[in-house]
PDB file of C-alpha atoms in Angstrom:
ATOM      1  CA  UNK A 587      25.889 -31.600  41.034  1.00 51.00           C
ATOM      2  CA  UNK A 588      25.896 -33.469  37.716  1.00 71.00           C
ATOM      3  CA  UNK A 589      27.291 -32.507  34.362  1.00 90.00           C
ATOM      4  CA  UNK A 590      27.194 -28.885  33.248  1.00 95.00           C
ATOM      5  CA  UNK A 591      24.900 -28.530  30.250  1.00 96.00           C
ATOM      6  CA  UNK A 592      23.603 -25.983  27.772  1.00 97.00           C
ATOM      7  CA  UNK A 593      20.047 -26.260  26.444  1.00 97.00           C
ATOM      8  CA  UNK A 594      19.602 -25.626  22.721  1.00 96.00           C
ATOM      9  CA  UNK A 595      16.115 -25.073  21.278  1.00 95.00           C
ATOM     10  CA  UNK A 596      15.491 -24.245  17.629  1.00 92.00           C
ATOM     11  CA  UNK A 597      12.422 -23.498  15.501  1.00 89.00           C
ATOM     12  CA  UNK A 598      12.323 -22.894  11.764  1.00 85.00           C
ATOM     13  CA  UNK A 599      10.101 -19.810  11.452  1.00 84.00           C
ATOM     14  CA  UNK A 600       9.233 -16.683  13.431  1.00 83.00           C
ATOM     15  CA  UNK A 601       5.623 -17.795  13.940  1.00 83.00           C
ATOM     16  CA  UNK A 602       6.874 -20.769  15.975  1.00 88.00           C
ATOM     17  CA  UNK A 603       8.062 -20.701  19.579  1.00 90.00           C
ATOM     18  CA  UNK A 604      10.912 -22.419  21.413  1.00 93.00           C
ATOM     19  CA  UNK A 605       8.975 -22.344  24.707  1.00 93.00           C
ATOM     20  CA  UNK A 606       7.765 -25.953  24.550  1.00 94.00           C
ATOM     21  CA  UNK A 607      11.236 -27.280  23.735  1.00 94.00           C
ATOM     22  CA  UNK A 608      12.794 -25.241  26.549  1.00 96.00           C
ATOM     23  CA  UNK A 609      10.207 -26.454  29.076  1.00 95.00           C
ATOM     24  CA  UNK A 610      10.669 -30.097  28.048  1.00 95.00           C
ATOM     25  CA  UNK A 611      14.462 -29.835  28.079  1.00 95.00           C
ATOM     26  CA  UNK A 612      14.505 -28.082  31.452  1.00 96.00           C
ATOM     27  CA  UNK A 613      12.436 -30.899  32.950  1.00 94.00           C
ATOM     28  CA  UNK A 614      14.682 -33.461  31.216  1.00 93.00           C
ATOM     29  CA  UNK A 615      17.765 -31.784  32.693  1.00 93.00           C
ATOM     30  CA  UNK A 616      16.279 -31.911  36.199  1.00 93.00           C
ATOM     31  CA  UNK A 617      15.486 -35.610  35.845  1.00 91.00           C
ATOM     32  CA  UNK A 618      18.961 -36.336  34.522  1.00 89.00           C
ATOM     33  CA  UNK A 619      20.770 -34.322  37.167  1.00 92.00           C
ATOM     34  CA  UNK A 620      22.264 -31.827  34.707  1.00 93.00           C
ATOM     35  CA  UNK A 621      23.329 -28.368  35.871  1.00 95.00           C
ATOM     36  CA  UNK A 622      21.968 -26.037  33.192  1.00 96.00           C
ATOM     37  CA  UNK A 623      24.348 -23.090  32.849  1.00 95.00           C
ATOM     38  CA  UNK A 624      22.506 -21.398  29.976  1.00 96.00           C
ATOM     39  CA  UNK A 625      19.547 -21.737  27.600  1.00 97.00           C
ATOM     40  CA  UNK A 626      19.896 -20.879  23.914  1.00 97.00           C
ATOM     41  CA  UNK A 627      16.993 -20.228  21.544  1.00 95.00           C
ATOM     42  CA  UNK A 628      17.289 -19.959  17.781  1.00 93.00           C
ATOM     43  CA  UNK A 629      14.993 -19.254  14.860  1.00 89.00           C
ATOM     44  CA  UNK A 630      16.579 -20.704  11.737  1.00 83.00           C
ATOM     45  CA  UNK A 631      15.687 -23.265   9.098  1.00 74.00           C
ATOM     46  CA  UNK A 632      17.220 -26.703   9.355  1.00 64.00           C
ATOM     47  CA  UNK A 633      19.583 -25.975   6.482  1.00 65.00           C
ATOM     48  CA  UNK A 634      20.620 -22.426   7.421  1.00 65.00           C
ATOM     49  CA  UNK A 635      24.383 -22.130   7.820  1.00 66.00           C
ATOM     50  CA  UNK A 636      24.476 -19.081  10.101  1.00 74.00           C
ATOM     51  CA  UNK A 637      23.262 -20.058  13.551  1.00 87.00           C
ATOM     52  CA  UNK A 638      24.454 -17.552  16.125  1.00 91.00           C
ATOM     53  CA  UNK A 639      23.157 -19.390  19.197  1.00 93.00           C
ATOM     54  CA  UNK A 640      24.671 -22.700  18.137  1.00 93.00           C
ATOM     55  CA  UNK A 641      28.013 -20.970  17.527  1.00 93.00           C
ATOM     56  CA  UNK A 642      27.917 -19.564  21.053  1.00 95.00           C
ATOM     57  CA  UNK A 643      27.380 -23.064  22.441  1.00 96.00           C
ATOM     58  CA  UNK A 644      30.332 -24.360  20.428  1.00 95.00           C
ATOM     59  CA  UNK A 645      32.494 -21.635  22.018  1.00 95.00           C
ATOM     60  CA  UNK A 646      31.322 -22.708  25.478  1.00 95.00           C
ATOM     61  CA  UNK A 647      32.203 -26.296  24.608  1.00 95.00           C
ATOM     62  CA  UNK A 648      35.638 -25.300  23.342  1.00 96.00           C
ATOM     63  CA  UNK A 649      36.255 -23.374  26.571  1.00 95.00           C
ATOM     64  CA  UNK A 650      35.327 -26.565  28.489  1.00 94.00           C
ATOM     65  CA  UNK A 651      32.559 -24.711  30.313  1.00 95.00           C
ATOM     66  CA  UNK A 652      29.998 -27.433  29.530  1.00 96.00           C
ATOM     67  CA  UNK A 653      30.006 -31.220  29.354  1.00 94.00           C
ATOM     68  CA  UNK A 654      26.775 -31.706  27.419  1.00 94.00           C
ATOM     69  CA  UNK A 655      24.359 -30.059  25.005  1.00 95.00           C
ATOM     70  CA  UNK A 656      20.689 -30.950  25.502  1.00 95.00           C
ATOM     71  CA  UNK A 657      18.337 -31.027  22.488  1.00 95.00           C
ATOM     72  CA  UNK A 658      14.842 -32.391  21.942  1.00 92.00           C
ATOM     73  CA  UNK A 659      16.003 -34.315  18.880  1.00 87.00           C
ATOM     74  CA  UNK A 660      19.158 -34.611  16.808  1.00 81.00           C
ATOM     75  CA  UNK A 661      17.713 -32.742  13.807  1.00 81.00           C
ATOM     76  CA  UNK A 662      17.480 -29.582  15.959  1.00 87.00           C
ATOM     77  CA  UNK A 663      21.266 -29.502  16.169  1.00 87.00           C
ATOM     78  CA  UNK A 664      22.603 -30.699  12.801  1.00 80.00           C
ATOM     79  CA  UNK A 665      22.026 -28.934   9.465  1.00 74.00           C
ATOM     80  CA  UNK A 666      22.966 -31.989   7.425  1.00 74.00           C
ATOM     81  CA  UNK A 667      24.655 -35.343   7.849  1.00 71.00           C
ATOM     82  CA  UNK A 668      28.070 -33.850   7.153  1.00 72.00           C
ATOM     83  CA  UNK A 669      27.505 -30.836   9.408  1.00 80.00           C
ATOM     84  CA  UNK A 670      26.269 -33.073  12.208  1.00 79.00           C
ATOM     85  CA  UNK A 671      29.280 -35.361  12.046  1.00 78.00           C
ATOM     86  CA  UNK A 672      31.708 -32.436  11.833  1.00 82.00           C
ATOM     87  CA  UNK A 673      30.274 -30.714  14.910  1.00 87.00           C
ATOM     88  CA  UNK A 674      30.055 -33.981  16.863  1.00 84.00           C
ATOM     89  CA  UNK A 675      33.679 -34.646  15.974  1.00 82.00           C
ATOM     90  CA  UNK A 676      34.686 -31.209  17.263  1.00 89.00           C
ATOM     91  CA  UNK A 677      32.667 -31.714  20.443  1.00 90.00           C
ATOM     92  CA  UNK A 678      34.225 -35.125  21.008  1.00 86.00           C
ATOM     93  CA  UNK A 679      37.645 -33.478  20.971  1.00 89.00           C
ATOM     94  CA  UNK A 680      36.454 -31.216  23.778  1.00 92.00           C
ATOM     95  CA  UNK A 681      34.798 -34.107  25.672  1.00 91.00           C
ATOM     96  CA  UNK A 682      31.316 -32.669  25.158  1.00 93.00           C
ATOM     97  CA  UNK A 683      28.293 -34.826  24.299  1.00 89.00           C
ATOM     98  CA  UNK A 684      25.037 -34.029  22.504  1.00 90.00           C
ATOM     99  CA  UNK A 685      22.173 -35.576  24.452  1.00 89.00           C
ATOM    100  CA  UNK A 686      18.701 -35.968  22.938  1.00 87.00           C
ATOM    101  CA  UNK A 687      15.584 -36.100  25.090  1.00 86.00           C
ATOM    102  CA  UNK A 688      15.145 -39.767  24.217  1.00 72.00           C
ATOM    103  CA  UNK A 689      18.099 -40.271  26.553  1.00 63.00           C
ATOM    104  CA  UNK A 690      20.424 -41.145  23.684  1.00 69.00           C
ATOM    105  CA  UNK A 691      23.911 -39.677  23.967  1.00 71.00           C
ATOM    106  CA  UNK A 692      25.881 -38.945  20.814  1.00 69.00           C
ATOM    107  CA  UNK A 693      29.633 -39.126  21.222  1.00 67.00           C
ATOM    108  CA  UNK A 694      31.865 -39.750  18.249  1.00 65.00           C
ATOM    109  CA  UNK A 695      34.645 -41.169  20.377  1.00 65.00           C
ATOM    110  CA  UNK A 696      32.643 -44.402  20.723  1.00 71.00           C
ATOM    111  CA  UNK A 697      31.766 -46.775  17.854  1.00 75.00           C
ATOM    112  CA  UNK A 698      28.144 -46.940  19.014  1.00 71.00           C
ATOM    113  CA  UNK A 699      27.800 -43.159  19.147  1.00 70.00           C
ATOM    114  CA  UNK A 700      29.266 -42.724  15.676  1.00 70.00           C
ATOM    115  CA  UNK A 701      26.981 -45.392  14.226  1.00 76.00           C
ATOM    116  CA  UNK A 702      23.822 -43.962  15.778  1.00 70.00           C
ATOM    117  CA  UNK A 703      24.650 -40.374  14.819  1.00 68.00           C
ATOM    118  CA  UNK A 704      25.342 -41.344  11.220  1.00 73.00           C
ATOM    119  CA  UNK A 705      22.203 -43.460  10.956  1.00 76.00           C
ATOM    120  CA  UNK A 706      19.815 -40.918  12.468  1.00 67.00           C
ATOM    121  CA  UNK A 707      21.342 -37.979  10.634  1.00 69.00           C
ATOM    122  CA  UNK A 708      21.051 -39.942   7.395  1.00 74.00           C
ATOM    123  CA  UNK A 709      17.361 -40.533   8.046  1.00 71.00           C
ATOM    124  CA  UNK A 710      16.800 -36.839   8.804  1.00 67.00           C
ATOM    125  CA  UNK A 711      18.580 -35.848   5.593  1.00 72.00           C
ATOM    126  CA  UNK A 712      16.525 -38.375   3.627  1.00 73.00           C
ATOM    127  CA  UNK A 713      13.308 -36.890   5.019  1.00 68.00           C
ATOM    128  CA  UNK A 714      14.406 -33.338   4.116  1.00 71.00           C
ATOM    129  CA  UNK A 715      15.276 -34.479   0.593  1.00 77.00           C
ATOM    130  CA  UNK A 716      11.871 -36.116   0.200  1.00 75.00           C
ATOM    131  CA  UNK A 717      10.100 -32.986   1.433  1.00 77.00           C
ATOM    132  CA  UNK A 718      12.092 -30.787  -0.951  1.00 78.00           C
ATOM    133  CA  UNK A 719      11.270 -33.143  -3.824  1.00 80.00           C
ATOM    134  CA  UNK A 720       7.548 -33.039  -2.997  1.00 78.00           C
ATOM    135  CA  UNK A 721       7.543 -29.233  -2.860  1.00 79.00           C
ATOM    136  CA  UNK A 722       9.326 -28.920  -6.209  1.00 79.00           C
ATOM    137  CA  UNK A 723       7.000 -31.490  -7.756  1.00 79.00           C
ATOM    138  CA  UNK A 724       3.936 -29.662  -6.451  1.00 75.00           C
ATOM    139  CA  UNK A 725       5.145 -26.300  -7.800  1.00 75.00           C
ATOM    140  CA  UNK A 726       5.893 -27.821 -11.196  1.00 74.00           C
ATOM    141  CA  UNK A 727       2.436 -29.408 -11.349  1.00 74.00           C
ATOM    142  CA  UNK A 728       0.835 -26.079 -10.401  1.00 73.00           C
ATOM    143  CA  UNK A 729       2.676 -24.290 -13.206  1.00 75.00           C
ATOM    144  CA  UNK A 730       1.538 -26.924 -15.727  1.00 76.00           C
ATOM    145  CA  UNK A 731      -2.071 -26.300 -14.655  1.00 76.00           C
ATOM    146  CA  UNK A 732      -1.489 -22.590 -15.278  1.00 72.00           C
ATOM    147  CA  UNK A 733      -1.869 -21.650 -11.644  1.00 66.00           C
ATOM    148  CA  UNK A 734      -0.209 -18.393 -10.638  1.00 61.00           C
ATOM    149  CA  UNK A 735       2.176 -18.899  -7.759  1.00 54.00           C
ATOM    150  CA  UNK A 736       2.686 -16.454  -4.913  1.00 56.00           C
ATOM    151  CA  UNK A 737       0.212 -14.163  -3.231  1.00 53.00           C
ATOM    152  CA  UNK A 738      -2.503 -12.904  -5.573  1.00 52.00           C
ATOM    153  CA  UNK A 739      -4.695  -9.778  -5.505  1.00 51.00           C
ATOM    154  CA  UNK A 740      -7.377 -10.224  -2.878  1.00 50.00           C
ATOM    155  CA  UNK A 741      -4.943 -11.998  -0.572  1.00 49.00           C
ATOM    156  CA  UNK A 742      -3.686  -8.647   0.699  1.00 58.00           C
ATOM    157  CA  UNK A 743      -6.975  -7.460   2.192  1.00 61.00           C
ATOM    158  CA  UNK A 744      -5.581  -4.451   4.041  1.00 63.00           C
ATOM    159  CA  UNK A 745      -3.292  -3.079   1.330  1.00 68.00           C
ATOM    160  CA  UNK A 746      -5.816  -3.807  -1.440  1.00 74.00           C
ATOM    161  CA  UNK A 747      -8.485  -1.923   0.507  1.00 79.00           C
ATOM    162  CA  UNK A 748      -6.182   1.068   1.024  1.00 82.00           C
ATOM    163  CA  UNK A 749      -4.804   1.043  -2.542  1.00 86.00           C
ATOM    164  CA  UNK A 750      -7.140   3.787  -3.897  1.00 87.00           C
ATOM    165  CA  UNK A 751      -6.222   6.113  -1.009  1.00 87.00           C
ATOM    166  CA  UNK A 752      -2.508   5.453  -1.498  1.00 88.00           C
ATOM    167  CA  UNK A 753      -2.697   6.095  -5.251  1.00 89.00           C
ATOM    168  CA  UNK A 754      -4.643   9.311  -4.708  1.00 88.00           C
ATOM    169  CA  UNK A 755      -2.234  10.516  -2.019  1.00 87.00           C
ATOM    170  CA  UNK A 756       0.724   9.966  -4.351  1.00 87.00           C
ATOM    171  CA  UNK A 757      -1.138  11.849  -7.083  1.00 87.00           C
ATOM    172  CA  UNK A 758      -1.616  14.693  -4.576  1.00 85.00           C
ATOM    173  CA  UNK A 759       2.133  14.843  -4.087  1.00 87.00           C
ATOM    174  CA  UNK A 760       2.328  13.206  -0.680  1.00 87.00           C
ATOM    175  CA  UNK A 761       5.562  11.388   0.231  1.00 88.00           C
ATOM    176  CA  UNK A 762       5.578   7.609   0.733  1.00 88.00           C
ATOM    177  CA  UNK A 763       6.682   8.137   4.345  1.00 86.00           C
ATOM    178  CA  UNK A 764       3.792  10.527   5.045  1.00 89.00           C
ATOM    179  CA  UNK A 765       1.272   8.141   3.445  1.00 87.00           C
ATOM    180  CA  UNK A 766       2.592   5.199   5.444  1.00 85.00           C
ATOM    181  CA  UNK A 767       2.340   7.113   8.719  1.00 84.00           C
ATOM    182  CA  UNK A 768      -1.097   8.548   7.896  1.00 82.00           C
ATOM    183  CA  UNK A 769      -2.638   5.186   6.906  1.00 82.00           C
ATOM    184  CA  UNK A 770      -0.845   3.061   9.484  1.00 82.00           C
ATOM    185  CA  UNK A 771       1.021   0.881   7.009  1.00 85.00           C
ATOM    186  CA  UNK A 772       4.684   0.386   6.202  1.00 85.00           C
ATOM    187  CA  UNK A 773       6.573   2.370   3.602  1.00 85.00           C
ATOM    188  CA  UNK A 774       7.277  -0.921   1.790  1.00 85.00           C
ATOM    189  CA  UNK A 775       3.531  -1.564   1.536  1.00 87.00           C
ATOM    190  CA  UNK A 776       3.032   1.862  -0.024  1.00 88.00           C
ATOM    191  CA  UNK A 777       5.818   1.105  -2.505  1.00 89.00           C
ATOM    192  CA  UNK A 778       4.253  -2.266  -3.390  1.00 86.00           C
ATOM    193  CA  UNK A 779       0.806  -0.725  -3.922  1.00 88.00           C
ATOM    194  CA  UNK A 780       2.190   1.945  -6.277  1.00 88.00           C
ATOM    195  CA  UNK A 781       4.289  -0.624  -8.115  1.00 87.00           C
ATOM    196  CA  UNK A 782       1.249  -2.877  -8.699  1.00 83.00           C
ATOM    197  CA  UNK A 783      -0.844   0.132  -9.745  1.00 81.00           C
ATOM    198  CA  UNK A 784       1.714   1.237 -12.340  1.00 83.00           C
ATOM    199  CA  UNK A 785       2.083  -2.307 -13.698  1.00 78.00           C
ATOM    200  CA  UNK A 786      -1.685  -2.623 -14.143  1.00 76.00           C
ATOM    201  CA  UNK A 787      -2.080   0.829 -15.730  1.00 64.00           C
TER     202      UNK A 787
END
């Protein structure tokens, strides 16, 4: 049997799925002769510091239970250039490699691995910076045009439709919990409806 590996799949938001990454990485592991000891899925933005699944993999690496970490691309693993290099440096001390599906292996104990990791992580960081700059620029331009940001009335079709019933129920002395249960909405939605109603009154 080949090297013992952990699969790490990450998506940024809850409406995305890790299934495609896991399927691709599982097939990649079979082709490469890796023995997959566990599969880790994570939902976290690229810049989020707290990644529970990734931390669990690092503990496996430290315990020398794996030899490699399989990812679809390097940006799935590193949060930033510095974070990437720090984790690769730790993994190198434990003789564990990060292997991308392109077949590229990132090991900081080799000059080539260090160069490639730094270069690709730098590109990923540059792309994130550009995206952040575009978003900020777009929001600023929208404000200049007088456009209201955030969800507006009419974009909450269900809660807007139920608003009159919620307001009346509160006026009748019903509790927010009772209203939420009776109308099939959350207590937070009831609170938001009443808050908007009082602000507009």
